[in-house]
Amino acid sequence: MARAAIFDVDGTLTDTNYLHVTSWWQAFRGAGHQVAMSDIHRAVGLGSGDLIAHLLGDDRDHDGDEAISAAHSTLYGTYFGRLTAFGSAADLLRVLAGQGWTNILASSATGPELDALRRAIDADDVIAGTASADDVSQGKPAPDPVRAALDLAGVPAEHAVFVGDAVWDMEAASKAGVRSVAVLSGGIPRDALEAAGAGEVYENVADLLARLDSSVFMGLE
């Protein structure tokens, strides 16, 4: 049976959420907006346009959106050479691939940012494809990224598991009909992830790997 393991990247496979928070905070501040870091943190995982709309509201001056997004990209880009994956991220992908799973990344990152993240993970040999923001009309929490990942893997929703760290990940998986696993490494509380639909919650990908034999992954064998 063909099976797909679909992974969010920021906060799930790579330790990058707080770099995004800092970069967004500076970008908003540079545009004259005072946005609390805690609010930005909870919004990480949304695409740039959705994140700005979520934090500034629909009554904002939309003309400033592009400059804010560009500032975030520039600021975050200064970290590209220092991005790090969580311990056991590559090991988990390789173990799953060895068990017949097709690994697909589902990320709002594109271009050089996505390339930097993949270099940090260092497991391109077992990553079959990526569903990025360029491939969908709507990002998470819409189901589009998860459905695009399913198409890449060539499997139905019931033959896939999605792993992420944000409520947006859990909501997207639920809307796509895919089982979801959450990790706490992105800094979002367990109860928020469970309320958003997480079927299982682990501390991080290393914890998931250590308990893989009793996870939902084994239930799909």
PDB file of C-alpha atoms in Angstrom:
ATOM      1  CA  MET A   1       0.000   0.000   0.000  1.00  0.00           C
ATOM      2  CA  ALA A   2       1.399   3.389  -1.013  1.00  0.00           C
ATOM      3  CA  ARG A   3       1.577   5.788   1.949  1.00  0.00           C
ATOM      4  CA  ALA A   4       2.579   9.414   2.336  1.00  0.00           C
ATOM      5  CA  ALA A   5       4.237  11.130   5.285  1.00  0.00           C
ATOM      6  CA  ILE A   6       3.580  14.848   4.844  1.00  0.00           C
ATOM      7  CA  PHE A   7       5.681  17.247   6.892  1.00  0.00           C
ATOM      8  CA  ASP A   8       5.438  20.910   7.709  1.00  0.00           C
ATOM      9  CA  VAL A   9       8.948  22.377   7.905  1.00  0.00           C
ATOM     10  CA  ASP A  10       9.294  25.480  10.129  1.00  0.00           C
ATOM     11  CA  GLY A  11       8.950  24.461  13.767  1.00  0.00           C
ATOM     12  CA  THR A  12       8.495  20.808  12.825  1.00  0.00           C
ATOM     13  CA  LEU A  13      11.671  19.686  11.057  1.00  0.00           C
ATOM     14  CA  THR A  14      13.665  22.917  11.520  1.00  0.00           C
ATOM     15  CA  ASP A  15      14.201  25.150  14.556  1.00  0.00           C
ATOM     16  CA  THR A  16      13.155  28.341  12.792  1.00  0.00           C
ATOM     17  CA  ASN A  17       9.888  29.616  14.271  1.00  0.00           C
ATOM     18  CA  TYR A  18      11.465  32.172  16.566  1.00  0.00           C
ATOM     19  CA  LEU A  19      13.670  33.468  13.763  1.00  0.00           C
ATOM     20  CA  HIS A  20      10.463  34.174  11.871  1.00  0.00           C
ATOM     21  CA  VAL A  21       8.958  35.874  14.922  1.00  0.00           C
ATOM     22  CA  THR A  22      11.946  38.207  15.257  1.00  0.00           C
ATOM     23  CA  SER A  23      11.999  38.955  11.530  1.00  0.00           C
ATOM     24  CA  TRP A  24       8.267  39.698  11.388  1.00  0.00           C
ATOM     25  CA  TRP A  25       8.467  41.847  14.535  1.00  0.00           C
ATOM     26  CA  GLN A  26      11.197  43.973  12.963  1.00  0.00           C
ATOM     27  CA  ALA A  27       9.319  44.164   9.660  1.00  0.00           C
ATOM     28  CA  PHE A  28       6.128  45.349  11.349  1.00  0.00           C
ATOM     29  CA  ARG A  29       8.029  47.801  13.516  1.00  0.00           C
ATOM     30  CA  GLY A  30       9.787  49.240  10.465  1.00  0.00           C
ATOM     31  CA  ALA A  31       6.373  49.862   8.899  1.00  0.00           C
ATOM     32  CA  GLY A  32       5.109  51.636  12.016  1.00  0.00           C
ATOM     33  CA  HIS A  33       3.103  48.747  13.500  1.00  0.00           C
ATOM     34  CA  GLN A  34       3.519  47.592  17.087  1.00  0.00           C
ATOM     35  CA  VAL A  35       2.691  43.880  17.080  1.00  0.00           C
ATOM     36  CA  ALA A  36       3.397  41.700  20.108  1.00  0.00           C
ATOM     37  CA  MET A  37       5.852  38.866  19.548  1.00  0.00           C
ATOM     38  CA  SER A  38       3.443  36.454  21.252  1.00  0.00           C
ATOM     39  CA  ASP A  39       0.785  37.285  18.650  1.00  0.00           C
ATOM     40  CA  ILE A  40       3.284  36.858  15.821  1.00  0.00           C
ATOM     41  CA  HIS A  41       4.379  33.515  17.241  1.00  0.00           C
ATOM     42  CA  ARG A  42       0.843  32.137  17.160  1.00  0.00           C
ATOM     43  CA  ALA A  43       0.474  33.288  13.554  1.00  0.00           C
ATOM     44  CA  VAL A  44       3.668  31.640  12.264  1.00  0.00           C
ATOM     45  CA  GLY A  45       2.743  28.963   9.761  1.00  0.00           C
ATOM     46  CA  LEU A  46       0.400  31.165   7.796  1.00  0.00           C
ATOM     47  CA  GLY A  47       1.532  32.438   4.413  1.00  0.00           C
ATOM     48  CA  SER A  48       2.859  36.001   4.383  1.00  0.00           C
ATOM     49  CA  GLY A  49      -0.323  37.631   3.127  1.00  0.00           C
ATOM     50  CA  ASP A  50      -2.547  35.702   5.517  1.00  0.00           C
ATOM     51  CA  LEU A  51      -0.215  36.389   8.440  1.00  0.00           C
ATOM     52  CA  ILE A  52      -0.279  40.136   7.812  1.00  0.00           C
ATOM     53  CA  ALA A  53      -4.069  40.109   7.457  1.00  0.00           C
ATOM     54  CA  HIS A  54      -4.450  38.024  10.617  1.00  0.00           C
ATOM     55  CA  LEU A  55      -2.294  40.373  12.688  1.00  0.00           C
ATOM     56  CA  LEU A  56      -3.225  43.772  11.260  1.00  0.00           C
ATOM     57  CA  GLY A  57      -6.864  43.158  10.359  1.00  0.00           C
ATOM     58  CA  ASP A  58      -8.885  43.820   7.234  1.00  0.00           C
ATOM     59  CA  ASP A  59      -9.122  47.563   7.883  1.00  0.00           C
ATOM     60  CA  ARG A  60      -5.345  48.037   7.515  1.00  0.00           C
ATOM     61  CA  ASP A  61      -3.719  49.984   4.691  1.00  0.00           C
ATOM     62  CA  HIS A  62      -3.240  47.139   2.238  1.00  0.00           C
ATOM     63  CA  ASP A  63      -0.736  49.176   0.250  1.00  0.00           C
ATOM     64  CA  GLY A  64       1.862  48.440   2.929  1.00  0.00           C
ATOM     65  CA  ASP A  65       1.541  44.648   2.792  1.00  0.00           C
ATOM     66  CA  GLU A  66       4.120  44.076   0.074  1.00  0.00           C
ATOM     67  CA  ALA A  67       6.759  46.186   1.828  1.00  0.00           C
ATOM     68  CA  ILE A  68       6.189  44.382   5.143  1.00  0.00           C
ATOM     69  CA  SER A  69       6.442  40.980   3.481  1.00  0.00           C
ATOM     70  CA  ALA A  70       9.581  42.005   1.601  1.00  0.00           C
ATOM     71  CA  ALA A  71      11.173  43.322   4.797  1.00  0.00           C
ATOM     72  CA  HIS A  72      10.462  40.026   6.557  1.00  0.00           C
ATOM     73  CA  SER A  73      11.996  38.078   3.675  1.00  0.00           C
ATOM     74  CA  THR A  74      15.118  40.248   3.725  1.00  0.00           C
ATOM     75  CA  LEU A  75      15.536  40.005   7.492  1.00  0.00           C
ATOM     76  CA  TYR A  76      14.880  36.264   7.603  1.00  0.00           C
ATOM     77  CA  GLY A  77      17.246  35.769   4.691  1.00  0.00           C
ATOM     78  CA  THR A  78      20.164  36.836   6.882  1.00  0.00           C
ATOM     79  CA  TYR A  79      19.742  33.549   8.766  1.00  0.00           C
ATOM     80  CA  PHE A  80      19.839  31.233   5.741  1.00  0.00           C
ATOM     81  CA  GLY A  81      23.406  30.108   6.352  1.00  0.00           C
ATOM     82  CA  ARG A  82      22.649  29.294  10.000  1.00  0.00           C
ATOM     83  CA  LEU A  83      19.327  27.456   9.863  1.00  0.00           C
ATOM     84  CA  THR A  84      19.315  24.201  11.815  1.00  0.00           C
ATOM     85  CA  ALA A  85      17.161  21.102  11.759  1.00  0.00           C
ATOM     86  CA  PHE A  86      15.870  19.526  14.930  1.00  0.00           C
ATOM     87  CA  GLY A  87      17.748  16.473  16.134  1.00  0.00           C
ATOM     88  CA  SER A  88      16.579  13.262  14.432  1.00  0.00           C
ATOM     89  CA  ALA A  89      14.660  15.130  11.690  1.00  0.00           C
ATOM     90  CA  ALA A  90      16.671  13.503   8.907  1.00  0.00           C
ATOM     91  CA  ASP A  91      16.717  10.176  10.780  1.00  0.00           C
ATOM     92  CA  LEU A  92      12.911  10.143  10.992  1.00  0.00           C
ATOM     93  CA  LEU A  93      12.570  10.824   7.278  1.00  0.00           C
ATOM     94  CA  ARG A  94      15.029   8.066   6.432  1.00  0.00           C
ATOM     95  CA  VAL A  95      13.372   5.520   8.724  1.00  0.00           C
ATOM     96  CA  LEU A  96       9.973   6.268   7.201  1.00  0.00           C
ATOM     97  CA  ALA A  97      11.374   6.037   3.668  1.00  0.00           C
ATOM     98  CA  GLY A  98      12.934   2.703   4.579  1.00  0.00           C
ATOM     99  CA  GLN A  99       9.504   1.493   5.654  1.00  0.00           C
ATOM    100  CA  GLY A 100       7.963   2.437   2.332  1.00  0.00           C
ATOM    101  CA  TRP A 101       6.595   5.878   3.122  1.00  0.00           C
ATOM    102  CA  THR A 102       6.810   8.688   0.554  1.00  0.00           C
ATOM    103  CA  ASN A 103       8.033  11.839   2.312  1.00  0.00           C
ATOM    104  CA  ILE A 104       6.556  15.122   1.094  1.00  0.00           C
ATOM    105  CA  LEU A 105       7.190  18.591   2.508  1.00  0.00           C
ATOM    106  CA  ALA A 106       4.233  20.994   2.733  1.00  0.00           C
ATOM    107  CA  SER A 107       5.576  24.463   3.427  1.00  0.00           C
ATOM    108  CA  SER A 108       4.727  28.103   2.778  1.00  0.00           C
ATOM    109  CA  ALA A 109       8.431  28.632   2.048  1.00  0.00           C
ATOM    110  CA  THR A 110       9.546  29.045  -1.556  1.00  0.00           C
ATOM    111  CA  GLY A 111      12.679  29.730  -3.582  1.00  0.00           C
ATOM    112  CA  PRO A 112      15.922  30.401  -1.693  1.00  0.00           C
ATOM    113  CA  GLU A 113      14.176  30.033   1.683  1.00  0.00           C
ATOM    114  CA  LEU A 114      12.969  26.545   0.854  1.00  0.00           C
ATOM    115  CA  ASP A 115      16.408  25.649  -0.504  1.00  0.00           C
ATOM    116  CA  ALA A 116      18.005  26.789   2.770  1.00  0.00           C
ATOM    117  CA  LEU A 117      15.552  24.733   4.812  1.00  0.00           C
ATOM    118  CA  ARG A 118      16.224  21.631   2.750  1.00  0.00           C
ATOM    119  CA  ARG A 119      19.959  22.105   3.183  1.00  0.00           C
ATOM    120  CA  ALA A 120      19.453  22.319   6.941  1.00  0.00           C
ATOM    121  CA  ILE A 121      17.405  19.100   6.984  1.00  0.00           C
ATOM    122  CA  ASP A 122      20.015  17.357   4.793  1.00  0.00           C
ATOM    123  CA  ALA A 123      17.778  14.512   3.682  1.00  0.00           C
ATOM    124  CA  ASP A 124      17.002  15.275   0.049  1.00  0.00           C
ATOM    125  CA  ASP A 125      17.674  11.650  -0.820  1.00  0.00           C
ATOM    126  CA  VAL A 126      14.453  10.643   0.989  1.00  0.00           C
ATOM    127  CA  ILE A 127      12.272  13.675   0.224  1.00  0.00           C
ATOM    128  CA  ALA A 128      10.126  12.888  -2.800  1.00  0.00           C
ATOM    129  CA  GLY A 129       8.716  16.366  -3.335  1.00  0.00           C
ATOM    130  CA  THR A 130       7.541  19.664  -1.903  1.00  0.00           C
ATOM    131  CA  ALA A 131       4.153  21.360  -1.988  1.00  0.00           C
ATOM    132  CA  SER A 132       5.092  25.016  -1.561  1.00  0.00           C
ATOM    133  CA  ALA A 133       3.193  28.297  -1.634  1.00  0.00           C
ATOM    134  CA  ASP A 134       3.891  28.459  -5.366  1.00  0.00           C
ATOM    135  CA  ASP A 135       1.831  25.328  -5.928  1.00  0.00           C
ATOM    136  CA  VAL A 136      -1.461  26.353  -4.287  1.00  0.00           C
ATOM    137  CA  SER A 137      -3.952  29.195  -4.417  1.00  0.00           C
ATOM    138  CA  GLN A 138      -4.487  29.193  -0.648  1.00  0.00           C
ATOM    139  CA  GLY A 139      -2.096  28.304   2.159  1.00  0.00           C
ATOM    140  CA  LYS A 140      -2.836  26.699   5.505  1.00  0.00           C
ATOM    141  CA  PRO A 141      -5.284  26.520   7.243  1.00  0.00           C
ATOM    142  CA  ALA A 142      -6.906  25.848   3.863  1.00  0.00           C
ATOM    143  CA  PRO A 143      -6.443  22.198   2.839  1.00  0.00           C
ATOM    144  CA  ASP A 144      -4.765  23.100  -0.466  1.00  0.00           C
ATOM    145  CA  PRO A 145      -1.128  22.429   0.618  1.00  0.00           C
ATOM    146  CA  VAL A 146      -2.052  19.038   2.061  1.00  0.00           C
ATOM    147  CA  ARG A 147      -4.041  18.099  -1.027  1.00  0.00           C
ATOM    148  CA  ALA A 148      -1.142  19.179  -3.250  1.00  0.00           C
ATOM    149  CA  ALA A 149       1.144  16.925  -1.196  1.00  0.00           C
ATOM    150  CA  LEU A 150      -1.274  14.025  -1.636  1.00  0.00           C
ATOM    151  CA  ASP A 151      -1.241  14.596  -5.391  1.00  0.00           C
ATOM    152  CA  LEU A 152       2.565  14.576  -5.413  1.00  0.00           C
ATOM    153  CA  ALA A 153       2.642  11.304  -3.491  1.00  0.00           C
ATOM    154  CA  GLY A 154      -0.175   9.802  -5.532  1.00  0.00           C
ATOM    155  CA  VAL A 155      -2.096   8.548  -2.506  1.00  0.00           C
ATOM    156  CA  PRO A 156      -5.602   9.130  -1.113  1.00  0.00           C
ATOM    157  CA  ALA A 157      -6.091  11.046   2.138  1.00  0.00           C
ATOM    158  CA  GLU A 158      -6.705   7.880   4.160  1.00  0.00           C
ATOM    159  CA  HIS A 159      -3.209   6.627   3.249  1.00  0.00           C
ATOM    160  CA  ALA A 160      -1.396   9.691   4.601  1.00  0.00           C
ATOM    161  CA  VAL A 161      -0.248  11.230   7.878  1.00  0.00           C
ATOM    162  CA  PHE A 162       0.524  14.914   8.306  1.00  0.00           C
ATOM    163  CA  VAL A 163       3.064  16.123  10.892  1.00  0.00           C
ATOM    164  CA  GLY A 164       3.103  19.786  11.947  1.00  0.00           C
ATOM    165  CA  ASP A 165       3.566  22.168  14.848  1.00  0.00           C
ATOM    166  CA  ALA A 166       0.857  24.815  14.357  1.00  0.00           C
ATOM    167  CA  VAL A 167      -2.910  24.957  14.707  1.00  0.00           C
ATOM    168  CA  TRP A 168      -2.974  25.899  11.014  1.00  0.00           C
ATOM    169  CA  ASP A 169      -1.303  22.589  10.186  1.00  0.00           C
ATOM    170  CA  MET A 170      -3.860  20.589  12.156  1.00  0.00           C
ATOM    171  CA  GLU A 171      -6.773  22.488  10.615  1.00  0.00           C
ATOM    172  CA  ALA A 172      -5.432  22.016   7.081  1.00  0.00           C
ATOM    173  CA  ALA A 173      -4.953  18.280   7.621  1.00  0.00           C
ATOM    174  CA  SER A 174      -8.425  17.907   9.094  1.00  0.00           C
ATOM    175  CA  LYS A 175     -10.039  19.713   6.152  1.00  0.00           C
ATOM    176  CA  ALA A 176      -8.135  17.462   3.759  1.00  0.00           C
ATOM    177  CA  GLY A 177      -9.242  14.324   5.615  1.00  0.00           C
ATOM    178  CA  VAL A 178      -5.691  13.389   6.615  1.00  0.00           C
ATOM    179  CA  ARG A 179      -4.657  12.054  10.029  1.00  0.00           C
ATOM    180  CA  SER A 180      -2.575  14.611  11.898  1.00  0.00           C
ATOM    181  CA  VAL A 181       0.338  14.385  14.316  1.00  0.00           C
ATOM    182  CA  ALA A 182       1.547  17.449  16.215  1.00  0.00           C
ATOM    183  CA  VAL A 183       4.930  18.274  17.707  1.00  0.00           C
ATOM    184  CA  LEU A 184       5.486  20.817  20.479  1.00  0.00           C
ATOM    185  CA  SER A 185       8.816  22.029  19.106  1.00  0.00           C
ATOM    186  CA  GLY A 186       7.201  25.056  17.479  1.00  0.00           C
ATOM    187  CA  GLY A 187       6.129  26.410  20.848  1.00  0.00           C
ATOM    188  CA  ILE A 188       2.359  25.998  20.507  1.00  0.00           C
ATOM    189  CA  PRO A 189       0.607  24.455  23.559  1.00  0.00           C
ATOM    190  CA  ARG A 190      -0.642  20.887  23.467  1.00  0.00           C
ATOM    191  CA  ASP A 191      -4.255  21.829  24.215  1.00  0.00           C
ATOM    192  CA  ALA A 192      -4.377  24.278  21.296  1.00  0.00           C
ATOM    193  CA  LEU A 193      -3.031  21.634  18.915  1.00  0.00           C
ATOM    194  CA  GLU A 194      -5.472  19.000  20.154  1.00  0.00           C
ATOM    195  CA  ALA A 195      -8.374  21.435  19.871  1.00  0.00           C
ATOM    196  CA  ALA A 196      -7.349  22.061  16.258  1.00  0.00           C
ATOM    197  CA  GLY A 197      -7.536  18.340  15.480  1.00  0.00           C
ATOM    198  CA  ALA A 198      -4.197  16.743  16.391  1.00  0.00           C
ATOM    199  CA  GLY A 199      -4.668  13.006  16.803  1.00  0.00           C
ATOM    200  CA  GLU A 200      -1.318  12.509  18.541  1.00  0.00           C
ATOM    201  CA  VAL A 201       1.118  14.963  20.130  1.00  0.00           C
ATOM    202  CA  TYR A 202       4.866  14.481  20.625  1.00  0.00           C
ATOM    203  CA  GLU A 203       7.559  16.685  22.123  1.00  0.00           C
ATOM    204  CA  ASN A 204       9.479  16.828  18.846  1.00  0.00           C
ATOM    205  CA  VAL A 205      10.455  14.662  15.891  1.00  0.00           C
ATOM    206  CA  ALA A 206      13.017  12.819  18.017  1.00  0.00           C
ATOM    207  CA  ASP A 207      10.215  11.811  20.405  1.00  0.00           C
ATOM    208  CA  LEU A 208       8.064  10.747  17.460  1.00  0.00           C
ATOM    209  CA  LEU A 209      10.910   8.635  16.075  1.00  0.00           C
ATOM    210  CA  ALA A 210      11.479   6.995  19.466  1.00  0.00           C
ATOM    211  CA  ARG A 211       7.802   6.059  19.689  1.00  0.00           C
ATOM    212  CA  LEU A 212       7.166   5.430  16.014  1.00  0.00           C
ATOM    213  CA  ASP A 213       6.202   1.793  16.551  1.00  0.00           C
ATOM    214  CA  SER A 214       3.192   2.806  18.648  1.00  0.00           C
ATOM    215  CA  SER A 215       2.209   5.815  16.523  1.00  0.00           C
ATOM    216  CA  VAL A 216      -0.449   6.303  13.892  1.00  0.00           C
ATOM    217  CA  PHE A 217       2.221   5.594  11.274  1.00  0.00           C
ATOM    218  CA  MET A 218       2.240   1.927  12.237  1.00  0.00           C
ATOM    219  CA  GLY A 219      -1.545   1.826  12.132  1.00  0.00           C
ATOM    220  CA  LEU A 220      -1.420   2.415   8.387  1.00  0.00           C
ATOM    221  CA  GLU A 221       0.869  -0.501   7.593  1.00  0.00           C
TER     222      GLU A 221
END
